[in-house]
Short mmCIF file of C-alpha atoms and ligand atoms in Angstrom, two decimals:
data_model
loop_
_atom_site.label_atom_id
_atom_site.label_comp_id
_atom_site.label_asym_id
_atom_site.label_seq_id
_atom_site.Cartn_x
_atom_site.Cartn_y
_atom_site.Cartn_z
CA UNK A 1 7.33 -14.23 -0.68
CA UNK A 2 9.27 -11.89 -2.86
CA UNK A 3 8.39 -8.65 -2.25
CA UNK A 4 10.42 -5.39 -4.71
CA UNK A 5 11.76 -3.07 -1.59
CA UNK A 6 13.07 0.62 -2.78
CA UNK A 7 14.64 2.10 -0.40
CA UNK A 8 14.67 6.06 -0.62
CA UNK A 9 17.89 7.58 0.90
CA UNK A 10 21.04 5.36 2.11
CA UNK A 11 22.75 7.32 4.45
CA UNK A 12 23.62 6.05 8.13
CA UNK A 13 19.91 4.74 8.91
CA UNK A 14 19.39 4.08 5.17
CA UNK A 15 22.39 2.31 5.49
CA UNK A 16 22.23 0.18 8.29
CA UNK A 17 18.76 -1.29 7.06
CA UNK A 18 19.90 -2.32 3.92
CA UNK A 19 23.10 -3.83 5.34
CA UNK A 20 20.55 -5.81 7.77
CA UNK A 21 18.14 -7.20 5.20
CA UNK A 22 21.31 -8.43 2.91
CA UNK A 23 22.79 -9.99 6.00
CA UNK A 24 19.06 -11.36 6.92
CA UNK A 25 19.01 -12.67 2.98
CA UNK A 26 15.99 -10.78 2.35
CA UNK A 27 13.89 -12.49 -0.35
CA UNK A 28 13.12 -10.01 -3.16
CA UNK A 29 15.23 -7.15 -5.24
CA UNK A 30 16.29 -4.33 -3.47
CA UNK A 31 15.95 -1.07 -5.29
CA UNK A 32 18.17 2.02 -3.74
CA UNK A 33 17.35 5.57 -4.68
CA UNK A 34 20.62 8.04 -3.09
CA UNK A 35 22.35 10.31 -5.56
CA UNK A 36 25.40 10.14 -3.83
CA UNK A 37 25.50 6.50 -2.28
CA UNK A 38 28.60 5.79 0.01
CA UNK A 39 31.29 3.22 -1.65
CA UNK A 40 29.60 0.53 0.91
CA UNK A 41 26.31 0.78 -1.09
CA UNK A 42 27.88 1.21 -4.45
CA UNK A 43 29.81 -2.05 -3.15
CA UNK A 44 26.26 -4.46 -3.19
CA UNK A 45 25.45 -2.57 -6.05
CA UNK A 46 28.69 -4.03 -8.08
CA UNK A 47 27.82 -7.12 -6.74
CA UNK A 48 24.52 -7.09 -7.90
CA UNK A 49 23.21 -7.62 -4.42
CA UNK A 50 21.03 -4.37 -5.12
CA UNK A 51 19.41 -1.88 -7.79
CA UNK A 52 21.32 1.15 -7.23
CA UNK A 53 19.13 4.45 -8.82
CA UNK A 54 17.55 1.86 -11.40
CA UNK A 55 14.52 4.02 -13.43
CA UNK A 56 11.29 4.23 -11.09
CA UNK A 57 9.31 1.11 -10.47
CA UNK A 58 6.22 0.41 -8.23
CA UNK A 59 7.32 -0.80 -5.03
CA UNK A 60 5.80 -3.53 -2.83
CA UNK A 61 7.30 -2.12 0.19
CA UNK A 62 8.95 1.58 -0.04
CA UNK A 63 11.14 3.14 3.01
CA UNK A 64 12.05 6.57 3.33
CA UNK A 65 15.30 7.41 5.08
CA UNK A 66 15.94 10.61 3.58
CA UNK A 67 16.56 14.04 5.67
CA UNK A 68 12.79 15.21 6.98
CA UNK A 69 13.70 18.64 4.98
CA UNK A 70 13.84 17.40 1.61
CA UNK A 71 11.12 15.06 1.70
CA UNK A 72 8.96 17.89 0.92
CA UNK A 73 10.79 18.09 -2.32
CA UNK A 74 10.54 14.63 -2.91
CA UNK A 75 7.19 13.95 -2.23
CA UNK A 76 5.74 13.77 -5.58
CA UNK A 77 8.80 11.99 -7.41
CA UNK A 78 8.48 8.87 -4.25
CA UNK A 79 4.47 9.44 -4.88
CA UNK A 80 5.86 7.75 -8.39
CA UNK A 81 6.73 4.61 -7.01
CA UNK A 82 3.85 4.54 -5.00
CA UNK A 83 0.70 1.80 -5.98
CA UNK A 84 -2.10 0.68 -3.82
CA UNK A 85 -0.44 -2.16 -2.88
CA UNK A 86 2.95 -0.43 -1.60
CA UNK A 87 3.77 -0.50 2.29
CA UNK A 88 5.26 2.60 3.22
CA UNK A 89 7.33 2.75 5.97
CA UNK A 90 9.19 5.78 6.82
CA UNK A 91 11.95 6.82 9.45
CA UNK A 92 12.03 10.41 9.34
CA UNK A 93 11.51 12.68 12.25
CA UNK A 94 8.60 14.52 12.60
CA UNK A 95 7.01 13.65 9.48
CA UNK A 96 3.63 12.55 10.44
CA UNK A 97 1.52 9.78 9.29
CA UNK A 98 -1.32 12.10 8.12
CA UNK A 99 1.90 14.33 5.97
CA UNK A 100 2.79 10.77 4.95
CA UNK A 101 -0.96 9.86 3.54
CA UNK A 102 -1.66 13.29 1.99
CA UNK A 103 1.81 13.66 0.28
CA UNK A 104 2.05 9.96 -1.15
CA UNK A 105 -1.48 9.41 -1.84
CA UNK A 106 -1.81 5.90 -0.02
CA UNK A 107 -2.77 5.23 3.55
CA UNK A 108 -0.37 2.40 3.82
CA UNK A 109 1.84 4.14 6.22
CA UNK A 110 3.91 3.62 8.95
CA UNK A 111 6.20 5.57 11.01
CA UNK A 112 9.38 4.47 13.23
CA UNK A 113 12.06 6.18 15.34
CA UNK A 114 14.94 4.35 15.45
CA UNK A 115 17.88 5.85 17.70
CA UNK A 116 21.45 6.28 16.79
CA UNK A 117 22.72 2.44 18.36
CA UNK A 118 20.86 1.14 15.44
CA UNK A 119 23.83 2.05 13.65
CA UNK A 120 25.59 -0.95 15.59
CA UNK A 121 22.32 -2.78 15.62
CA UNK A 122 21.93 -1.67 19.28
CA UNK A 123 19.43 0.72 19.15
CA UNK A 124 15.46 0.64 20.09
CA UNK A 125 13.46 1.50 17.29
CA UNK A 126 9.31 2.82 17.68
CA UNK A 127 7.11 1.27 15.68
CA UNK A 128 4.00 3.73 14.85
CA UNK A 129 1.03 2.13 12.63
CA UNK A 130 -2.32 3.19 12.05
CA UNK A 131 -4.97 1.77 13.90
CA UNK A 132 -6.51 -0.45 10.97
CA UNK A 133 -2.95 -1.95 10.22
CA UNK A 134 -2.99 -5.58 10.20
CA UNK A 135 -1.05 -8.55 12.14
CA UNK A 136 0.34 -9.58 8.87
CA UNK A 137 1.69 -6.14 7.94
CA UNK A 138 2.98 -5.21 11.58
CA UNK A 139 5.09 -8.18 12.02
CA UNK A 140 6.31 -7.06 8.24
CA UNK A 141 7.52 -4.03 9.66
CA UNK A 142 8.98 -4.85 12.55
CA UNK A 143 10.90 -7.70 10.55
CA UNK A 144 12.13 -4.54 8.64
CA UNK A 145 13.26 -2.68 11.43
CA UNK A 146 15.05 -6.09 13.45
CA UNK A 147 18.60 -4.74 12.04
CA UNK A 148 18.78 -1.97 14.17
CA UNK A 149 18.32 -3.71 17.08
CA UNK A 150 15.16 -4.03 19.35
CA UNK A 151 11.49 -2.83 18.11
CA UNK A 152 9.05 -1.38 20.43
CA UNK A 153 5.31 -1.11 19.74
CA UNK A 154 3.36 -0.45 17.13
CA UNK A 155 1.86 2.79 19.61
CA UNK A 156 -0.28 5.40 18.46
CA UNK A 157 0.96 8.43 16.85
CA UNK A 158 0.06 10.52 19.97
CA UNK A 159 2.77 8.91 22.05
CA UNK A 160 5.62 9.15 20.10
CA UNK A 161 7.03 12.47 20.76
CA UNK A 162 7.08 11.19 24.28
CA UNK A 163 8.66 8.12 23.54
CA UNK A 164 10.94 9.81 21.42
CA UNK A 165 11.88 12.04 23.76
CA UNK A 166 12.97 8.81 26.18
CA UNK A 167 15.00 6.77 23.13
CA UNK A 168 14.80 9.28 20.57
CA UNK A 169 17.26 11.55 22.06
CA UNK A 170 18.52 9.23 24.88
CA UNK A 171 21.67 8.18 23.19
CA UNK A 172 22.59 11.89 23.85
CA UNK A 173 21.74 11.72 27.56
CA UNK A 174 24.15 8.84 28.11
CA UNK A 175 26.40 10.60 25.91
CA UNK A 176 26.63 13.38 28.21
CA UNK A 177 26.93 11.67 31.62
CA UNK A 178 29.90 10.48 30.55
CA UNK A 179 30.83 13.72 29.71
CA UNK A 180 29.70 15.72 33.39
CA UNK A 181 31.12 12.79 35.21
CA UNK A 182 34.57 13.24 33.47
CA UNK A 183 34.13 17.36 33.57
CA UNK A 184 33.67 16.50 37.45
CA UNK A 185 36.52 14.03 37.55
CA UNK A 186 38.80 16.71 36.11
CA UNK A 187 37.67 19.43 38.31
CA UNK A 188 38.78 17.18 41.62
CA UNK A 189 41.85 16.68 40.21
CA UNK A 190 41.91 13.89 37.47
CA UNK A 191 43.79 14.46 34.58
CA UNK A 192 41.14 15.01 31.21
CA UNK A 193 42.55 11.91 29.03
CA UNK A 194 42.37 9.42 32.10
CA UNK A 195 39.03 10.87 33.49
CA UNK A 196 37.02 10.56 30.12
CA UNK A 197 38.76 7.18 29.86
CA UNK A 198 36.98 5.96 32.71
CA UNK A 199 33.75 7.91 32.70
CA UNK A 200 33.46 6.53 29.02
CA UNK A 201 33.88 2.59 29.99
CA UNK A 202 32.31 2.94 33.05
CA UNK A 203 29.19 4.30 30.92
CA UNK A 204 29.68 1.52 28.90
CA UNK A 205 29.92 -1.24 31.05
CA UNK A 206 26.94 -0.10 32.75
CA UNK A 207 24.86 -0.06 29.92
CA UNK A 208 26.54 -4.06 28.74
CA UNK A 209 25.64 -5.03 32.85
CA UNK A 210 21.88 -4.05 32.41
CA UNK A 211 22.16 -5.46 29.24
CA UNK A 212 23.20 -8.78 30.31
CA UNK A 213 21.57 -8.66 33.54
CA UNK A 214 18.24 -9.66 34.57
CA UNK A 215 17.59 -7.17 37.11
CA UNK A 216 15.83 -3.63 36.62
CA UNK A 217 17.82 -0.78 37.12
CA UNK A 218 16.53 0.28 40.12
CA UNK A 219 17.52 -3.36 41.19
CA UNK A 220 21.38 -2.72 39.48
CA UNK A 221 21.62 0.42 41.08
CA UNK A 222 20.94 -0.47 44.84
CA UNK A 223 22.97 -3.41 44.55
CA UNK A 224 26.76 -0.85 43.95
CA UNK A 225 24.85 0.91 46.67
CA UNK A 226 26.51 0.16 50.17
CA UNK A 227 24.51 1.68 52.77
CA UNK A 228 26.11 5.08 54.46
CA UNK A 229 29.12 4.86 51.60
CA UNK A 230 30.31 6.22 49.06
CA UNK A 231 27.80 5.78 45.64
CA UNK A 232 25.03 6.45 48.26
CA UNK A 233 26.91 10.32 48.99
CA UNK A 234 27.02 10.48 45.18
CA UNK A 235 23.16 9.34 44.63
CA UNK A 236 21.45 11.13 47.21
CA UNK A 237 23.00 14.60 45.86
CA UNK A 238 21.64 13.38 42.27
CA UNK A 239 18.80 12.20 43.41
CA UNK A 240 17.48 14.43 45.55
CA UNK A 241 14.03 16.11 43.99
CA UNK A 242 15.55 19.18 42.72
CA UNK A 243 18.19 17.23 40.66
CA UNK A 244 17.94 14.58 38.13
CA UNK A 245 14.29 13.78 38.65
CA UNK A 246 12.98 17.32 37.96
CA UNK A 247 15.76 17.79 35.63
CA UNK A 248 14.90 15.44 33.27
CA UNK A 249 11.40 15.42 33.44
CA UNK A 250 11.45 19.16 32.60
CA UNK A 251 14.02 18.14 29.09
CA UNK A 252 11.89 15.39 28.23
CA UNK A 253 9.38 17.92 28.58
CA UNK A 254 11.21 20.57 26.40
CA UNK A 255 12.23 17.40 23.89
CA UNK A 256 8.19 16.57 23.45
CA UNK A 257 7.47 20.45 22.87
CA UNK A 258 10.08 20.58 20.07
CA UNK A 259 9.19 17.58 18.42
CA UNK A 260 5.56 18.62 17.92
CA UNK A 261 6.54 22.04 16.64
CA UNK A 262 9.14 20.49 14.32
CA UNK A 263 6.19 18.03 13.39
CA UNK A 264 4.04 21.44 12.33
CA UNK A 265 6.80 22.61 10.28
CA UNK A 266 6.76 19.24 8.09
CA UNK A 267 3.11 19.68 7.36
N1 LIG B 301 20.65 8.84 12.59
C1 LIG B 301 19.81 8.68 13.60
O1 LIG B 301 20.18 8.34 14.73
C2 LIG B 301 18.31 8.84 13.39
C3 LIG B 301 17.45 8.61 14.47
C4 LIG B 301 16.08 8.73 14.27
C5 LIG B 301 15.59 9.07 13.02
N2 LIG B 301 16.46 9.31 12.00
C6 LIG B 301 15.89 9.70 10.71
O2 LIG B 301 16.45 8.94 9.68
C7 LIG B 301 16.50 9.71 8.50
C8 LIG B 301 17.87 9.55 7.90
O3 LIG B 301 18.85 9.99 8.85
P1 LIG B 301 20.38 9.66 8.65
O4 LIG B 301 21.06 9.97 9.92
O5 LIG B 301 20.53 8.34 8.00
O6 LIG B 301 20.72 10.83 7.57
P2 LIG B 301 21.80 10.81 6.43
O7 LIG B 301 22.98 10.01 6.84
O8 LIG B 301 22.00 12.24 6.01
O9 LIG B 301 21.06 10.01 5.26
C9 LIG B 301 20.16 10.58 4.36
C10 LIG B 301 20.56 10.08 2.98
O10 LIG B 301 19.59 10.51 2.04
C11 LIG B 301 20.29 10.96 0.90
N3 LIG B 301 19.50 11.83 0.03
C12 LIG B 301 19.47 13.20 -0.01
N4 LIG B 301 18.65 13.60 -1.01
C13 LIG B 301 18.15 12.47 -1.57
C14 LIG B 301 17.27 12.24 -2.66
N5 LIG B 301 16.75 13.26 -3.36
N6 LIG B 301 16.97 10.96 -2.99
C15 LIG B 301 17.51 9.94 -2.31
N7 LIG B 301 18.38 10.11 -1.29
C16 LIG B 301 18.69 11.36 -0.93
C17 LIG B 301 21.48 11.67 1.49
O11 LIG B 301 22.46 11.92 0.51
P3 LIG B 301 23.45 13.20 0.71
O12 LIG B 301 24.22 12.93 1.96
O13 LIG B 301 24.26 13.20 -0.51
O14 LIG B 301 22.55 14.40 0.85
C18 LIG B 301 21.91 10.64 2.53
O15 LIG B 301 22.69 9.61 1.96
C19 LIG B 301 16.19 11.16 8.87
O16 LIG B 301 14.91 11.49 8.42
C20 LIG B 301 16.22 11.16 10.38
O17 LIG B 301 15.20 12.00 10.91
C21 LIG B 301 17.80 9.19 12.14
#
């Protein structure tokens, strides 16, 4: 089916969806709304692979990947494109689906949190629907989503500042492990260059091995853990209750309190 997809925003997420659905040969004319649109856009625009800021049209299926503090602004000039028929499907933080209803006018709305691997279509993105959203619609959406990577759910709105919390901002927990473990490498002696060279692979190849692997990580980690040696030392200072279990259940707890009170703000 040909559907007419506008595409609000094409910045890095923006970006990396539209890429996607040319690569995927979408079927139907792709519309993109940025004022400033990166030479990569412009690009499929002078190739006529998209619309780039054509004059407002009704939309069969609209996405919004602009910054959650200018939608407000935007609102009523998306609300434009907007018909009974148009899927909306939106990727900003902490915009709710009730914010999405009220301000568009439609209660075809979806939510989903992608994470920042989507950008090399390696990310985990969370589907949020409303509970009447059909079969047909939900497997529309996640089709959408496929070129950032993996796509988890649909779940209900109340779960998804926890679940952001876990992929959300994950990226930036793995981010800094490699950056304590070097910090901890340098402080024992390792020069800084050579010690974020290897904390950085070694955080990468770890992430490729459970990739590739069909073990859990529990399973991954016991098995580079010799009895009495050395990664057991390591583990049982960073797992012992006081460190990385209560430590990171009390940030995912601080993540979840922020993202409902920068939810509030969008309202
Ligand atoms: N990046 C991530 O890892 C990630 C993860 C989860 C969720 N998200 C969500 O994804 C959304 C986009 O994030 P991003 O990282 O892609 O941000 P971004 O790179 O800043 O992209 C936003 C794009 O929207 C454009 N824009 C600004 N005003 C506009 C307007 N009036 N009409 C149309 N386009 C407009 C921006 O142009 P200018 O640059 O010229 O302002 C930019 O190209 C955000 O809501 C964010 O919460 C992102």
């Amino acid at each position: 089916m040909t559907q007419r997809m506008t595409l609000i925003g094409a910045g890095r997420m923006g970006s990396a969806l539209a890429g996607g659905w040319l690569k995927a040969g979408f079927g139907g004319a792709i519309d993109i709304i940025d004022p400033h649109a990166s030479e990569a856009v412009q690009a499929w625009a002078d190739r006529g692979d998209v619309r780039l800021n054509p004059d407002v049209a009704a939309a069969d299926i609209l996405v919004i990947a602009v910054k959650p503090q200018v939608f407000g602004d935007l609102a009523e000039r998306i609300a434009e494109r907007v018909v009974p028929e148009t899927q909306v499907l939106s990727v900003m933080a902490g915009v709710s689906l009730s914010t999405l209803q009220a301000k568009l006018g439609t209660d075809r709305v979806a939510r989903a949190m992608p994470n920042t691997p989507g950008l090399v279509g390696k990310g985990v993105t969370i589907l949020c629907t409303r509970p009447d959203t059909g079969e047909d619609t939900i497997a529309l959406l996640r089709d959408l989503l496929t070129p950032l990577g993996a796509v988890e759910g649909p779940i209900s709105e109340d779960l998804l500042p926890a679940a952001t919390a876990i992929s959300g901002c994950g990226p930036a927990y793995g981010f800094l492990l490699a950056e304590v473990m070097a910090t901890a490498g340098v402080k024992h002696g390792l020069d800084a260059d050579f010690a974020m060279r290897l904390a950085r692979k070694t955080v990468e190849g770890a992430g490729a091995l459970m990739e590739a692997a069909p073990e859990d990580a529990a399973t991954l980690r016991k098995n580079v853990t010799s009895p009495n040696g050395v990664t057991q030392a390591a583990l049982e200072v960073l797992m012992s209750p006081k460190a990385m279990p209560s430590l990171f259940d009390e940030a995912v707890g601080a993540a979840i309190a922020r993202d409902i009170a920068l939810s509030k703000e969008t309202e």
